[in-house]
GROMACS .gro file of C-alpha atoms in nm:
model
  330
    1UNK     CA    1   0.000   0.000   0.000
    2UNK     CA    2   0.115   0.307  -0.095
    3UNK     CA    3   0.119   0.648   0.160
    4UNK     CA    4   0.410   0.876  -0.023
    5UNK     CA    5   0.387   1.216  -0.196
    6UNK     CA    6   0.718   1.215  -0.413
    7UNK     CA    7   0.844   1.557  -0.501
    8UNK     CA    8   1.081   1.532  -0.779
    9UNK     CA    9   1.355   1.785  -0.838
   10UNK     CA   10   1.577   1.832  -1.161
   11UNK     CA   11   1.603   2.037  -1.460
   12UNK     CA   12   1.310   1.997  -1.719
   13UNK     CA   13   1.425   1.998  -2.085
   14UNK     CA   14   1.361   1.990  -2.394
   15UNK     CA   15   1.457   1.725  -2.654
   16UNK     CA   16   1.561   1.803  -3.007
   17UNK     CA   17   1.559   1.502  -3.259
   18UNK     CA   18   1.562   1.445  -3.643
   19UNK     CA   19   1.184   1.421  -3.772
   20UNK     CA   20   0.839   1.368  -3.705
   21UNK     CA   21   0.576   1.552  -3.513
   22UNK     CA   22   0.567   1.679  -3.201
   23UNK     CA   23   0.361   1.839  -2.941
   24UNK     CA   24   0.453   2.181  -3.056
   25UNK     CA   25   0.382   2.102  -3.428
   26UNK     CA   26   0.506   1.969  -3.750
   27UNK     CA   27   0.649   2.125  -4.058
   28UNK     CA   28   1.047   2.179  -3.966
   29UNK     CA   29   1.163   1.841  -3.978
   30UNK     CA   30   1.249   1.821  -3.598
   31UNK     CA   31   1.082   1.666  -3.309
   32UNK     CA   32   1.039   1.813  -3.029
   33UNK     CA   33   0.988   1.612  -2.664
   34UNK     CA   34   0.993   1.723  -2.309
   35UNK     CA   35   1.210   1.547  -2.055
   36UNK     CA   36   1.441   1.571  -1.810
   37UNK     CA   37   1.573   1.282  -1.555
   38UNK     CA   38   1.376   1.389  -1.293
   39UNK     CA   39   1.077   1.501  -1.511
   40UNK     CA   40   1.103   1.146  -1.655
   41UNK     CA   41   1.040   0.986  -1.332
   42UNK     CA   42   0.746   1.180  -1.239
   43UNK     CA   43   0.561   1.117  -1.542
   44UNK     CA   44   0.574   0.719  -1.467
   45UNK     CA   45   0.517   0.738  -1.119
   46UNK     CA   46   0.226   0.959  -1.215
   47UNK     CA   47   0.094   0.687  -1.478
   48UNK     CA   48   0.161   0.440  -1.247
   49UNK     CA   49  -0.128   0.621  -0.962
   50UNK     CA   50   0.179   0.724  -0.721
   51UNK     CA   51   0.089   1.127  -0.600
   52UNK     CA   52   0.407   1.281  -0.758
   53UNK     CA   53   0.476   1.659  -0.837
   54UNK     CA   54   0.784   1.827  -1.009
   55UNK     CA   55   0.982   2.121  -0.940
   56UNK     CA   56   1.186   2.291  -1.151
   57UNK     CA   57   1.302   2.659  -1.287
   58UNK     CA   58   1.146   2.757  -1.623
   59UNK     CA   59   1.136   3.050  -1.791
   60UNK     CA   60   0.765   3.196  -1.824
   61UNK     CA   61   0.688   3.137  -2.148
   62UNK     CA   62   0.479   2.892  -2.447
   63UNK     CA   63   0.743   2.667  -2.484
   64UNK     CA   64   0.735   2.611  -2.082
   65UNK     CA   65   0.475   2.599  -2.028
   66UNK     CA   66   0.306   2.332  -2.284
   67UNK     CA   67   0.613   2.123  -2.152
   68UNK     CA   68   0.468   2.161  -1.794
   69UNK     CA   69   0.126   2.105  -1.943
   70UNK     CA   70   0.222   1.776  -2.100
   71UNK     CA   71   0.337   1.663  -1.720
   72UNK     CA   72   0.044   1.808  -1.579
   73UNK     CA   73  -0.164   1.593  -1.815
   74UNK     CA   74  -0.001   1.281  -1.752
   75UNK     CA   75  -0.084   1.397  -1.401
   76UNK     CA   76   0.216   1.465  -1.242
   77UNK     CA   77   0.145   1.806  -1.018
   78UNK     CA   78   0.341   2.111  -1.145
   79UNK     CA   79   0.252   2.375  -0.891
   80UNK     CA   80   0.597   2.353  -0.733
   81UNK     CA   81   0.784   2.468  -1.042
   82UNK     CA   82   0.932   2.810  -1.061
   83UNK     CA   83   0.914   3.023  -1.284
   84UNK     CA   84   1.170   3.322  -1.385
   85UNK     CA   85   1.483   3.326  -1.625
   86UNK     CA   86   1.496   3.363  -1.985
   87UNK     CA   87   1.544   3.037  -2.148
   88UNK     CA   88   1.448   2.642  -2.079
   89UNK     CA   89   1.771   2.416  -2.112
   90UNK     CA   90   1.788   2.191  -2.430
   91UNK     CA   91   1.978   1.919  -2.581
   92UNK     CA   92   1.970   1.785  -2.906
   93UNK     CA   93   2.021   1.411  -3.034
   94UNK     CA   94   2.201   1.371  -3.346
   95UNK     CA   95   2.091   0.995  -3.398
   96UNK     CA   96   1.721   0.917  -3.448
   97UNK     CA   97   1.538   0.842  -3.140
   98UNK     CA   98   1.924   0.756  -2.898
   99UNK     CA   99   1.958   0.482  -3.150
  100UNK     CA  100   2.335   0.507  -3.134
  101UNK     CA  101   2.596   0.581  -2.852
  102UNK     CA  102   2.673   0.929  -2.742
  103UNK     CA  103   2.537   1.152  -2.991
  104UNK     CA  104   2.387   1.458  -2.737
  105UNK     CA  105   2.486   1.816  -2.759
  106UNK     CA  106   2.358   2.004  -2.505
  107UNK     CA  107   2.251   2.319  -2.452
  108UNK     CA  108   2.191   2.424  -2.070
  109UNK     CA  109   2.425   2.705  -2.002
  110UNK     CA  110   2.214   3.040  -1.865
  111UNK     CA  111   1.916   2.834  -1.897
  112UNK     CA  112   1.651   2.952  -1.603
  113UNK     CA  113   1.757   2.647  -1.379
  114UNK     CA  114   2.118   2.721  -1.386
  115UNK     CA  115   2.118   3.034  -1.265
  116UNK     CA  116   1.939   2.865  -0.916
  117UNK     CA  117   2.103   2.989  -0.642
  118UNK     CA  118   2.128   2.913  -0.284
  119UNK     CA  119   1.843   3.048  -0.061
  120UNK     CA  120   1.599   3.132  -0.391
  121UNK     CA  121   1.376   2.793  -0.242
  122UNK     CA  122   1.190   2.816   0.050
  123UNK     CA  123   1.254   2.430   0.121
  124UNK     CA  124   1.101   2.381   0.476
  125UNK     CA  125   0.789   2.515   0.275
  126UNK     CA  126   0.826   2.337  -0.074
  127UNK     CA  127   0.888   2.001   0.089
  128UNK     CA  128   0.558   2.027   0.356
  129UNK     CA  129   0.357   1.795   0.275
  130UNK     CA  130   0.582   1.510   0.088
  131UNK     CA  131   0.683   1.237   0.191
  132UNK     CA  132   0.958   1.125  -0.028
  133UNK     CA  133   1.223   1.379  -0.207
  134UNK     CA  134   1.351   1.231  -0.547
  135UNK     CA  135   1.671   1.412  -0.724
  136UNK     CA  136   1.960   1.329  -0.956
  137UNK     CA  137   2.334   1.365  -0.994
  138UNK     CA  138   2.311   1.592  -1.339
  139UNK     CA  139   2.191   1.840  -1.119
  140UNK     CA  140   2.507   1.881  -0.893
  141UNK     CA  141   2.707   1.828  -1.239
  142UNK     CA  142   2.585   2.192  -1.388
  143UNK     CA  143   2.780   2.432  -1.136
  144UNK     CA  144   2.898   2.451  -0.756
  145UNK     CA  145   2.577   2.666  -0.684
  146UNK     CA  146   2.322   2.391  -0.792
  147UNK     CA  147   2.585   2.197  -0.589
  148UNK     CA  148   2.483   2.376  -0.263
  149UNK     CA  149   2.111   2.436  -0.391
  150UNK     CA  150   2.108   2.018  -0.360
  151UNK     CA  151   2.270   2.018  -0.070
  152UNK     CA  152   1.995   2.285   0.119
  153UNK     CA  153   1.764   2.032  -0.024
  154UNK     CA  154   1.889   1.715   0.173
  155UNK     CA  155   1.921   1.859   0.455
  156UNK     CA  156   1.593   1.988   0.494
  157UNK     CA  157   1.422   1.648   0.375
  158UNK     CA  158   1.624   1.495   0.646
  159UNK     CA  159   1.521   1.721   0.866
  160UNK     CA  160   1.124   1.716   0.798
  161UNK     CA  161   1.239   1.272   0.797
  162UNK     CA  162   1.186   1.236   0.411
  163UNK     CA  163   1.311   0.893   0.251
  164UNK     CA  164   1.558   1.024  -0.039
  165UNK     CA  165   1.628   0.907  -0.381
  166UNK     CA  166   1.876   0.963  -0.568
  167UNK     CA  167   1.973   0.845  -0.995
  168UNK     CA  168   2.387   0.834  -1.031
  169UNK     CA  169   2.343   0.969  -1.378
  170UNK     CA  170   2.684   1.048  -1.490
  171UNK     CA  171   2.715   1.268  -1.782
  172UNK     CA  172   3.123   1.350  -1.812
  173UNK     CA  173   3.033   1.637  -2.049
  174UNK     CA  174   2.818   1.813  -1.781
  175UNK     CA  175   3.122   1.806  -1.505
  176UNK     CA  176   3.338   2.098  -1.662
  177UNK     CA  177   3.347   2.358  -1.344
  178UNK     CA  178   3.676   2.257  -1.179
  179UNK     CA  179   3.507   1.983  -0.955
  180UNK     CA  180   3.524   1.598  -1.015
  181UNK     CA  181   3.234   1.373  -0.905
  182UNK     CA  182   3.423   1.210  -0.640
  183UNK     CA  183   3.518   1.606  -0.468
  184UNK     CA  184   3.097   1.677  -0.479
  185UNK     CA  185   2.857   1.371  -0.463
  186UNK     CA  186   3.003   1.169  -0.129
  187UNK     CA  187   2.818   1.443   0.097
  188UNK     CA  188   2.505   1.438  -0.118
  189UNK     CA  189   2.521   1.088  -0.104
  190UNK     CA  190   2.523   1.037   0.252
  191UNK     CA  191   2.143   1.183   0.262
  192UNK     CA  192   2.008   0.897   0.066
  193UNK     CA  193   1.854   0.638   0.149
  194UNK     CA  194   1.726   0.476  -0.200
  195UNK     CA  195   2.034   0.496  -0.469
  196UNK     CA  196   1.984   0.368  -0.827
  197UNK     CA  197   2.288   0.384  -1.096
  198UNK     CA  198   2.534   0.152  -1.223
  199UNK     CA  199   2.880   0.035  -1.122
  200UNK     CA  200   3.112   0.249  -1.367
  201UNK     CA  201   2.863   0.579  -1.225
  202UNK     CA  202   2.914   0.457  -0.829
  203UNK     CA  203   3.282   0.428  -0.891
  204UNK     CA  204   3.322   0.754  -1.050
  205UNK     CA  205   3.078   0.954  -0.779
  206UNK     CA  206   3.176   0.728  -0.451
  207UNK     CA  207   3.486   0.568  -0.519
  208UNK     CA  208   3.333   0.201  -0.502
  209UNK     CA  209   3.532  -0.084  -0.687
  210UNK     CA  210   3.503  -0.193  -1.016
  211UNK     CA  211   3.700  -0.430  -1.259
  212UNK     CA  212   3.846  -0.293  -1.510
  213UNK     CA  213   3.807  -0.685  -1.715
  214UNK     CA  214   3.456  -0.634  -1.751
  215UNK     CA  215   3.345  -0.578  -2.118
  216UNK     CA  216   2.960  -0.646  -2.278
  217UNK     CA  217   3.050  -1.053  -2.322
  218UNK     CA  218   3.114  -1.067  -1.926
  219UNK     CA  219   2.821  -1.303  -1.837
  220UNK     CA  220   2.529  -1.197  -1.612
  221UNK     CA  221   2.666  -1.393  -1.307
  222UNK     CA  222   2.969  -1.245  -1.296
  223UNK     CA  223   2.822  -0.877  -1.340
  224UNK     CA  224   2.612  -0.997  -1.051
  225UNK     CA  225   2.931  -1.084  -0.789
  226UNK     CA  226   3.117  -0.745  -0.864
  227UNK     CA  227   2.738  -0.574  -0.827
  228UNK     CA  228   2.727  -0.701  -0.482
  229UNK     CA  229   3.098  -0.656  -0.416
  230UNK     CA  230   3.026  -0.225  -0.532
  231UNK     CA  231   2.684  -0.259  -0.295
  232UNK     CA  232   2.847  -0.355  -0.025
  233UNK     CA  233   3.116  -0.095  -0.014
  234UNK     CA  234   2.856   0.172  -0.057
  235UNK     CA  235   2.684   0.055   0.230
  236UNK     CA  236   3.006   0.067   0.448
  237UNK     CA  237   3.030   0.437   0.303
  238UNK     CA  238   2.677   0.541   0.343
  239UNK     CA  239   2.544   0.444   0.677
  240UNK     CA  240   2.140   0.596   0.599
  241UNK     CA  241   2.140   0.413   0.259
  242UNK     CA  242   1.927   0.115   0.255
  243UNK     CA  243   1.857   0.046  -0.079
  244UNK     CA  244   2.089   0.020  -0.401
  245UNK     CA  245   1.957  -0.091  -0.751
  246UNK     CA  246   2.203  -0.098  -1.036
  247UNK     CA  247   2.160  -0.144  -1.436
  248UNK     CA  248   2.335  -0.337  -1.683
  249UNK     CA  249   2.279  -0.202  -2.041
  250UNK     CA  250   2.433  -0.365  -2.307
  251UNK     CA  251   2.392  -0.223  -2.696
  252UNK     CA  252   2.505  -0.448  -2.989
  253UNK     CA  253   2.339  -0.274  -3.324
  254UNK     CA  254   2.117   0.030  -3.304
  255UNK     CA  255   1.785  -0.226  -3.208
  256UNK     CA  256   1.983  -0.476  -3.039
  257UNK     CA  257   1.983  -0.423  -2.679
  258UNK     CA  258   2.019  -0.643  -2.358
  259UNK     CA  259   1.891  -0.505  -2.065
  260UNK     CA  260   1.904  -0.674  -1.682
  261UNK     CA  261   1.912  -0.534  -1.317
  262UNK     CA  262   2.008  -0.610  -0.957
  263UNK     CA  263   1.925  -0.457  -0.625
  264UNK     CA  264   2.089  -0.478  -0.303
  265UNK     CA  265   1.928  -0.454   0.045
  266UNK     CA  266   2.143  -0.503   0.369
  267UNK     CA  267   2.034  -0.845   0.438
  268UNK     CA  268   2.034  -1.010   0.060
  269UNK     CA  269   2.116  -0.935  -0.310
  270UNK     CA  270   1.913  -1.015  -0.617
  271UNK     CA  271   1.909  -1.008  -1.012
  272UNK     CA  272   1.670  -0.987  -1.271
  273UNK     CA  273   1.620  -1.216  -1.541
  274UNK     CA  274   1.781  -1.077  -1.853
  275UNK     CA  275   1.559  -0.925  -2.135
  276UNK     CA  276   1.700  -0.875  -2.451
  277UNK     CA  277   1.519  -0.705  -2.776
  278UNK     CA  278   1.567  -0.632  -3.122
  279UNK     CA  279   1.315  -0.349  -3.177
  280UNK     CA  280   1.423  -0.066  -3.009
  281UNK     CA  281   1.209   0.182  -3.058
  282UNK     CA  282   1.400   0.470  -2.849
  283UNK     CA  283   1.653   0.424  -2.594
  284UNK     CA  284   1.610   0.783  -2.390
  285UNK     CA  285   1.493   0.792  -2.038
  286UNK     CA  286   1.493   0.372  -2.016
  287UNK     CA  287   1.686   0.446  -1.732
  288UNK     CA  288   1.481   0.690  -1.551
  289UNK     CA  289   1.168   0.493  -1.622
  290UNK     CA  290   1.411   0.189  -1.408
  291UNK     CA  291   1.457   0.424  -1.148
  292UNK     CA  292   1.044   0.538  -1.134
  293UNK     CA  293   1.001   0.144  -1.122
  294UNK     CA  294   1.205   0.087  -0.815
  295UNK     CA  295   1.064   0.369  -0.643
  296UNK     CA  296   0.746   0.235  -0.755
  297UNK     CA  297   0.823  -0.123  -0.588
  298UNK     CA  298   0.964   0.014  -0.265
  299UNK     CA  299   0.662   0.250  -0.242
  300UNK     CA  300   0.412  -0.051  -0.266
  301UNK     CA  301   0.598  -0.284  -0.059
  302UNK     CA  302   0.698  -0.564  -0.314
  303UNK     CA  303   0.965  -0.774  -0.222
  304UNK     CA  304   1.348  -0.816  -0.333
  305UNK     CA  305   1.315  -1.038  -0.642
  306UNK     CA  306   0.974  -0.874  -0.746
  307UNK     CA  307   1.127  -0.551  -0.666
  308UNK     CA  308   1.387  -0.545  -0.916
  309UNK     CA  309   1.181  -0.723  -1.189
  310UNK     CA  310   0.971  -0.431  -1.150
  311UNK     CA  311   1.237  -0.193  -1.179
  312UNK     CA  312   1.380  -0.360  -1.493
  313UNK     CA  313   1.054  -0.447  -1.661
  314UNK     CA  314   0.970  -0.069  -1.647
  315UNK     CA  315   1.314   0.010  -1.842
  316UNK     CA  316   1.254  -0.274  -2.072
  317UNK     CA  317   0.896  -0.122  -2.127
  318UNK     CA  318   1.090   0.219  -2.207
  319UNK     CA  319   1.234   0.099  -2.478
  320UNK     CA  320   0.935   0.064  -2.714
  321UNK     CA  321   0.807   0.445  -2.690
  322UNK     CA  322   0.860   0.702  -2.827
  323UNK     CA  323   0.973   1.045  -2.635
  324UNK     CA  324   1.164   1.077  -2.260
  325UNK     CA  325   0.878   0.991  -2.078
  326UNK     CA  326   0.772   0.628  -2.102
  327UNK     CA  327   0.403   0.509  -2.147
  328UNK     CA  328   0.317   0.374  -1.788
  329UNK     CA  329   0.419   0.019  -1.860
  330UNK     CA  330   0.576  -0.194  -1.650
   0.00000   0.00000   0.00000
């Protein structure tokens, strides 16, 4: 049974892609998509019937706004967002639909969540009323301000007793102010209890261990031992953390894609059955909708090996539509 609010907290974006229509029109050969990490979440935790709501900074404009109004529809409450600045943060995506590795230019600088600042959210205010405070590691990754605006953040949801999440997105191209991962996100860290990445993202933000022998033929199994080997180590590091979920994402040809989790509790360790596909449909936000699904499984009380088939049939599920946000499937 479910008796959380989540407030999600990130920057929303929007996606620029080769073709197609879009929900601000056709006619110039480029779709156009909201999303976001964070916004991403929301949306499938709002599908799914969890009460979720989403603040961000946004400028106050058409653009924004029908990007908050496609959240709002999908019912994710908006209310929270702020609005001021002059410009909504963008990246584009030179391959049709993430159907390739790497291709994202992004465009974020002096966009109206950048310029956050310390003390511009009333947190003990925002955060009445929630239960459960959900944020990512992109948003420490833009500058040392956002850095502290997180860190006012945590410490008021630990304060008020909120359960934190937290998604070890790791986006080297984002890290360019003069701090590495490993000077900024231990502190942040050590607020959460629910974290969700992989191992190469825990060892770059936490310092946990991983093999440098492991390529995409390194069987599940194995993936599974050094999983529970990086869990562990976290949980020596992190004394509130309780739970750890981490993804394995393997990409052979443009539609070709493996996909498999595990998630790590202080008493046991589990793995998902492996689901593989070859029609790929679009590859953005699989993760986040992972990270919605275990949020959604701790939320409603499943157990561990339910739990992370949950989590990893949601990203599966992500894979087939179209856009950031994913569909509600699971």
């Amino acid at each position: 049974m479910n008796n959380h609010h989540i407030l999600s907290f990130g920057e929303l974006l929007l996606r620029l892609s080769a073709g197609g229509s879009t929900f601000l029109g056709e006619g110039n050969g480029v779709t156009v998509f909201p999303g976001g990490s964070e916004a991403n979440v929301a949306a499938s935790l709002a599908q799914w019937g969890i009460p979720c709501s989403y603040l961000s900074r946004v400028p106050d404009n058409d653009l924004a706004n029908e990007a908050l109004a496609t959240l709002a529809r999908l019912g994710v409450g908006v209310s929270p967002t702020l609005k001021g600045g002059d410009r909504i943060g963008l990246y584009f995506l030179l391959s049709a639909n993430g159907l390739s590795k790497g291709e994202v230019v992004y465009d974020r600088k002096y966009s109206a969540f950048s310029q956050l600042q310390p003390g511009m959210i009333d947190w003990e205010r925002v955060l009445e009323g929630y239960t459960w405070f959900h944020w990512s590691a992109l948003t420490p990754a833009l500058s040392e301000s956002l850095a502290a605006v997180c860190a006012e953040a945590l410490e008021a949801a630990r304060r008020k007793g909120l359960t934190v999440s937290v998604d070890l997105n790791y986006r080297s191209r984002l890290w360019n102010y003069g701090r590495a991962p490993i000077e900024v996100m231990p502190e942040l860290l050590s607020y959460c209890q629910v974290i969700m990445g992989n191992i190469w993202a825990a060892n770059k933000m936490l310092g946990t261990p991983v093999a440098e022998t492991l390529t995409r033929d390194t069987p599940p199994e194995v993936y599974f031992n050094h999983a529970k080997e990086a869990a562990h180590a976290m949980f020596e590091r992190l004394p509130e953390c309780r739970h750890i979920a981490y993804t394995f994402r393997f990409m052979d040809t443009p539609t070709h894609n493996l996909l498999y989790g595990t998630y790590h509790n202080r008493e046991a360790d589990f793995c998902s059955k492996v689901r593989e596909t070859h029609a790929v449909v679009d590859r953005i936000g699989s993760g986040d909708a992972f990270m919605a699904g275990l949020i959604y499984a701790l939320v409603t009380g499943e157990p561990g090996q339910a739990l992370i088939e949950t989590a990893t049939g949601a990203g599966f599920q992500k894979l087939f539509v179209r856009g950031d946000f994913g569909n509600g499937g699971r």
